[in-house]
Each structure stands twice: as structure tokens, then as C-alpha cells.
JSON list of C-alpha atoms in Angstrom, two decimals:
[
{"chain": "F", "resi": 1, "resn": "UNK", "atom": "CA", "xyz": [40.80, 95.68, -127.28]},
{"chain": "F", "resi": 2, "resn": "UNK", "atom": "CA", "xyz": [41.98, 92.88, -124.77]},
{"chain": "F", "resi": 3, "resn": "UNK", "atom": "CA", "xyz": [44.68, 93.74, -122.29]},
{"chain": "F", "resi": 4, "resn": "UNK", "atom": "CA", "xyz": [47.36, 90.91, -121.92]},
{"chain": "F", "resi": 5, "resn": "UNK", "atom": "CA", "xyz": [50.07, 90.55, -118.86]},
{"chain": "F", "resi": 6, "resn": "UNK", "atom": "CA", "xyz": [53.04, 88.79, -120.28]},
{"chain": "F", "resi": 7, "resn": "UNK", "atom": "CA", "xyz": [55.73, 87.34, -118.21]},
{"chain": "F", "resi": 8, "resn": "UNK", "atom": "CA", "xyz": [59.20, 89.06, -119.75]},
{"chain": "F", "resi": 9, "resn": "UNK", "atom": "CA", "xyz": [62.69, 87.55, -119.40]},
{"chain": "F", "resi": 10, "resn": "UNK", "atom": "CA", "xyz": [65.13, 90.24, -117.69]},
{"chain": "F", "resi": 11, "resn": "UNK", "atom": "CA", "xyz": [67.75, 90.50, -121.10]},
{"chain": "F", "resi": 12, "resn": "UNK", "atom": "CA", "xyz": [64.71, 91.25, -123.48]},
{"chain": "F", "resi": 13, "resn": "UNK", "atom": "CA", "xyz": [62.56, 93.14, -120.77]},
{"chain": "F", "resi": 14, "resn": "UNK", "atom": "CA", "xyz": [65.73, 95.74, -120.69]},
{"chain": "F", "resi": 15, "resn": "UNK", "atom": "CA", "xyz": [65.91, 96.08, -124.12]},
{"chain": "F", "resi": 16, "resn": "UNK", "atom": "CA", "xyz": [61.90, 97.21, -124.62]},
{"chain": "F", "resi": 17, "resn": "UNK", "atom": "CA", "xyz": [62.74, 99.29, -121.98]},
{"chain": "F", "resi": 18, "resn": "UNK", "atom": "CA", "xyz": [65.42, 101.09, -122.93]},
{"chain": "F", "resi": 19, "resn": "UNK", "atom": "CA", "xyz": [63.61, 101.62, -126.68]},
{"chain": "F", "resi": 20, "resn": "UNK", "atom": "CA", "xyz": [65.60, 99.01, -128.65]},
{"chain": "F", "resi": 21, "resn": "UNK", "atom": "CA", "xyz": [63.22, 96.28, -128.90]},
{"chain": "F", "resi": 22, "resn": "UNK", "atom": "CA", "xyz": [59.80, 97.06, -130.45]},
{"chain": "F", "resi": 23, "resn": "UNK", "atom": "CA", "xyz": [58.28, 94.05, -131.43]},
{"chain": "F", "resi": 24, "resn": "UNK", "atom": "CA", "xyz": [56.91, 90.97, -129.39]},
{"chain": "F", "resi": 25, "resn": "UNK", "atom": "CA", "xyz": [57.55, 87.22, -130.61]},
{"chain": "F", "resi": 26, "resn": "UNK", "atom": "CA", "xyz": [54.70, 85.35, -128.99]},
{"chain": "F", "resi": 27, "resn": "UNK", "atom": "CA", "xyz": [52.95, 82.07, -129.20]},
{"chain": "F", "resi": 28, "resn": "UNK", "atom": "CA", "xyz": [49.42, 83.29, -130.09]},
{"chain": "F", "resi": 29, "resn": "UNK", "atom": "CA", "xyz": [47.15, 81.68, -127.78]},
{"chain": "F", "resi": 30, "resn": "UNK", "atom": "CA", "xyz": [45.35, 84.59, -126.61]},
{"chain": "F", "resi": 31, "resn": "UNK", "atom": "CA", "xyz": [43.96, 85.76, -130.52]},
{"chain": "F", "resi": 32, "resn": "UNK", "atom": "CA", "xyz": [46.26, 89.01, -130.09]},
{"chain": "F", "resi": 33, "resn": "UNK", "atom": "CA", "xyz": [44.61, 91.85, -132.24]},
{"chain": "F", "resi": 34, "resn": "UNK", "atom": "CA", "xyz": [46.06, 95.32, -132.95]},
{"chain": "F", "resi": 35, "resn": "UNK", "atom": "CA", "xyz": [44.84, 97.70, -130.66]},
{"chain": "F", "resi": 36, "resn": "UNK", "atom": "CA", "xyz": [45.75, 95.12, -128.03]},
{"chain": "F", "resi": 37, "resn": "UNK", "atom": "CA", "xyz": [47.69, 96.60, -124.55]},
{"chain": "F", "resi": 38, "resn": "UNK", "atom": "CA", "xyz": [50.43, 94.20, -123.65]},
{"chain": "F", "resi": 39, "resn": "UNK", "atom": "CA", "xyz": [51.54, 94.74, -119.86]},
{"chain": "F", "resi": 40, "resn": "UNK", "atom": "CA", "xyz": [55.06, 93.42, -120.20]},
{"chain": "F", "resi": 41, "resn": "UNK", "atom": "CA", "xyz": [56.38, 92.45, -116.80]},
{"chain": "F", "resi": 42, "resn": "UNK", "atom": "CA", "xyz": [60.00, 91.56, -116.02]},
{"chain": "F", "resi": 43, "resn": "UNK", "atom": "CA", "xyz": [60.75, 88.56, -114.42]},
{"chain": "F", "resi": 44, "resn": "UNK", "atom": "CA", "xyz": [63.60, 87.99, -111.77]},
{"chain": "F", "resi": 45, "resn": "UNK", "atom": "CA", "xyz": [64.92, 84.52, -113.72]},
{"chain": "F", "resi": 46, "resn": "UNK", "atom": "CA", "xyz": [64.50, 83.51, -117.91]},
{"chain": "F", "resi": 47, "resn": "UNK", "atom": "CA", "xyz": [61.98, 81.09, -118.71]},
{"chain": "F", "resi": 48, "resn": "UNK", "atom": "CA", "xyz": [65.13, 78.38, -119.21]},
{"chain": "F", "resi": 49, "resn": "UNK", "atom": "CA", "xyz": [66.44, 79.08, -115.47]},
{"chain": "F", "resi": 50, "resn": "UNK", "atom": "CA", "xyz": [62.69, 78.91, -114.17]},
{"chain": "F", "resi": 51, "resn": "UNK", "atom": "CA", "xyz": [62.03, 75.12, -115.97]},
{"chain": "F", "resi": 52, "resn": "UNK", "atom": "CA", "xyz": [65.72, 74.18, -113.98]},
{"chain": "F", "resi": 53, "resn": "UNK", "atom": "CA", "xyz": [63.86, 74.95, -110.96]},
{"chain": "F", "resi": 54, "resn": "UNK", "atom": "CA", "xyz": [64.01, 78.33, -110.22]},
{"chain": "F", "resi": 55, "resn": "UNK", "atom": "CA", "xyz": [60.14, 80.48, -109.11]},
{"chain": "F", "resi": 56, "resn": "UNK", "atom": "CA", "xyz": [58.76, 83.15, -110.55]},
{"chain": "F", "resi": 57, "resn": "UNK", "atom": "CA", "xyz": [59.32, 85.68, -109.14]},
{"chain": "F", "resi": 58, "resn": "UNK", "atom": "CA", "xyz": [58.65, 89.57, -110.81]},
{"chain": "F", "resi": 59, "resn": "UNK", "atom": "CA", "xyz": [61.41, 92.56, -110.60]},
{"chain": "F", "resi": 60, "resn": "UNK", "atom": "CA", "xyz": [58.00, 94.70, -110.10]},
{"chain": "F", "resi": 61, "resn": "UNK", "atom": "CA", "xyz": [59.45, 96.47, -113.47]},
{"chain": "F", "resi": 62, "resn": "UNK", "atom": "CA", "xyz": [56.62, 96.66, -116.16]},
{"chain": "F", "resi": 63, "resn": "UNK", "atom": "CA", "xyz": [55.97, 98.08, -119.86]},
{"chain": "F", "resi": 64, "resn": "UNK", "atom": "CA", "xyz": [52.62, 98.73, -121.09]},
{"chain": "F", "resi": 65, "resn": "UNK", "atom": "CA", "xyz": [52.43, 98.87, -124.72]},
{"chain": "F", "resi": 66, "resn": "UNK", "atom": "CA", "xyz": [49.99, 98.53, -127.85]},
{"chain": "F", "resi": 67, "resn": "UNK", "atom": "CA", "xyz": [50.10, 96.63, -130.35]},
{"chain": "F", "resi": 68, "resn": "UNK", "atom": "CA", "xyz": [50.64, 98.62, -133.63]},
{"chain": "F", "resi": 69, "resn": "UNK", "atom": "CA", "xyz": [50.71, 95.74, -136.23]},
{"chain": "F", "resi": 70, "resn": "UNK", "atom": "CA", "xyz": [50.39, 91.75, -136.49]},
{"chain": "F", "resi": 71, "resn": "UNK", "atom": "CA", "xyz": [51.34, 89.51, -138.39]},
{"chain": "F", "resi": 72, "resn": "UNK", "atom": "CA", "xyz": [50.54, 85.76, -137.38]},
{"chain": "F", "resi": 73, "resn": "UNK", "atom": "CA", "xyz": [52.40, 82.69, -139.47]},
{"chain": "F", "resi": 74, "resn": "UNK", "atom": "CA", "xyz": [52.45, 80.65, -141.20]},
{"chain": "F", "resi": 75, "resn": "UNK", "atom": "CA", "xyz": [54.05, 83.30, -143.41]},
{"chain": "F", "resi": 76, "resn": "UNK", "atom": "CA", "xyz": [57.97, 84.46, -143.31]},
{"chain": "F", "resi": 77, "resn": "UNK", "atom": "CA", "xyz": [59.44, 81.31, -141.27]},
{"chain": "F", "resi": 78, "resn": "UNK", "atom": "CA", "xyz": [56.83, 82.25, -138.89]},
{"chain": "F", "resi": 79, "resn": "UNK", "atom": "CA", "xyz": [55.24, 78.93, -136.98]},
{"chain": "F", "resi": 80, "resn": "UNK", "atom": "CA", "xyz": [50.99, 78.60, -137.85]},
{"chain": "F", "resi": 81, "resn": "UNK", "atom": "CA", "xyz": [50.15, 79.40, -133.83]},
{"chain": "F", "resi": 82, "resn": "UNK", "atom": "CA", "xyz": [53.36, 82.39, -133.45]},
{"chain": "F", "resi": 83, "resn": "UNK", "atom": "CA", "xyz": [53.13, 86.13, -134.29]},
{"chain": "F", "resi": 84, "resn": "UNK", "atom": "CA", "xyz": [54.75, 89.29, -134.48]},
{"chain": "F", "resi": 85, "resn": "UNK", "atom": "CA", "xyz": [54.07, 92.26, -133.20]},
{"chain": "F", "resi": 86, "resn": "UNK", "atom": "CA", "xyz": [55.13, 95.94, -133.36]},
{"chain": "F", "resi": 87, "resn": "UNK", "atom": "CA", "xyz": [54.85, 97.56, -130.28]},
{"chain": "F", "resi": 88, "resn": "UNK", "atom": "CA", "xyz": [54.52, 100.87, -129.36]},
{"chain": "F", "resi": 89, "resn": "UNK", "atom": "CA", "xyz": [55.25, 101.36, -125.43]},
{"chain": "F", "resi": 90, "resn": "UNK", "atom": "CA", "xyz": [52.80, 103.82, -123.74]},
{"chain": "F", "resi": 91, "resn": "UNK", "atom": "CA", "xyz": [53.70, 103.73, -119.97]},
{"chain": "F", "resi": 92, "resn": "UNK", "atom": "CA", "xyz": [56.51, 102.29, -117.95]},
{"chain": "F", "resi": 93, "resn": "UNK", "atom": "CA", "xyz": [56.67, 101.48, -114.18]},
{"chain": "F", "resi": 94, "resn": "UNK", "atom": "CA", "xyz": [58.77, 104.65, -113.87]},
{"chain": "F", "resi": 95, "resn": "UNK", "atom": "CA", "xyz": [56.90, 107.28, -116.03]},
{"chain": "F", "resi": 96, "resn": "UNK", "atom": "CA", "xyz": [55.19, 107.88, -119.47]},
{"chain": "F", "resi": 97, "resn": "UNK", "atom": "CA", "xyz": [56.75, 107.18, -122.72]},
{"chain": "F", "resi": 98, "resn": "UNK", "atom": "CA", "xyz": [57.13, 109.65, -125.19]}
]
């Protein structure tokens, strides 16, 4: 088991943490595994505002969560180097997760 931070854009940070969202799109250059902890950590500006200039800068929000299946492409319209995940969140900033 690895534990991975991951920088979060605000609209999708919101929605894993009001329970909506439970999967994770990500480029997998770290060899995620199931099992995995993801510490999801929402970030002030998107990833599009912070390439026009803005910083990064954190809310000091965060999700931790595990990684409850993969699936890595090519397979589905999935890219060779992206993959799924379901997540299961464990702990946010504020309390535990049911």
C-alpha cells in the first residue's frame, strides 16, 4: 500500500466531498494499486487557472480515501498511461466518513 497526495480542483474536490463523486480519473504515473490511500487535497484555483498564471495554493480541505478497484487503459476509451478508480473515502479534514 502506497499513500498518494493528489492536488484536487475545487468543483470536483466538493463533489468527493459531499459523496457524489467516487471514482478518481488519473494519469497513472505513480503504479496506483488497490489498497492504495489517496489524500485528495483541494486546491484554491483549477489546474487551467493555475497554467494562466495563477499559484498553488491549498483550501487546507482534504479527503483521504482507498482505492477499492482499478482499472488502467487501454481498455473502455481509457488512454494506455490513465486509470480509474473507485474510491471509498475514509477520513475528511472535518471528521470520519461513514
Amino acid at each position: 500500500m502506497k499513500i498518494h497526495e493528489l492536488k484536487t480542483d475545487p468543483d470536483v474536490f466538493q463533489q468527493v466531498w459531499e459523496g457524489q463523486k467516487t471514482f478518481e480519473i488519473r494519469k497513472n504515473d505513480r503504479n496506483f494499486q488497490v489498497g492504495d490511500m489517496l489524500v485528495l487535497r483541494e486546491t484554491e484555483f483549477s489546474g487551467k487557472q493555475m497554467t494562466e498564471g495563477m499559484t498553488l495554493e491549498y483550501t487546507g480541505l482534504q479527503v483521504v480515501a482507498i482505492a477499492i478497484s482499478l482499472m488502467c487503459g487501454p481498455i473502455y476509451g481509457l488512454c494506455e498511461d490513465w486509470c480509474i478508480m473507485s474510491i471509498k473515502p475514509i477520513w475528511r479534514s472535518d471528521h470520519l466518513c461513514a
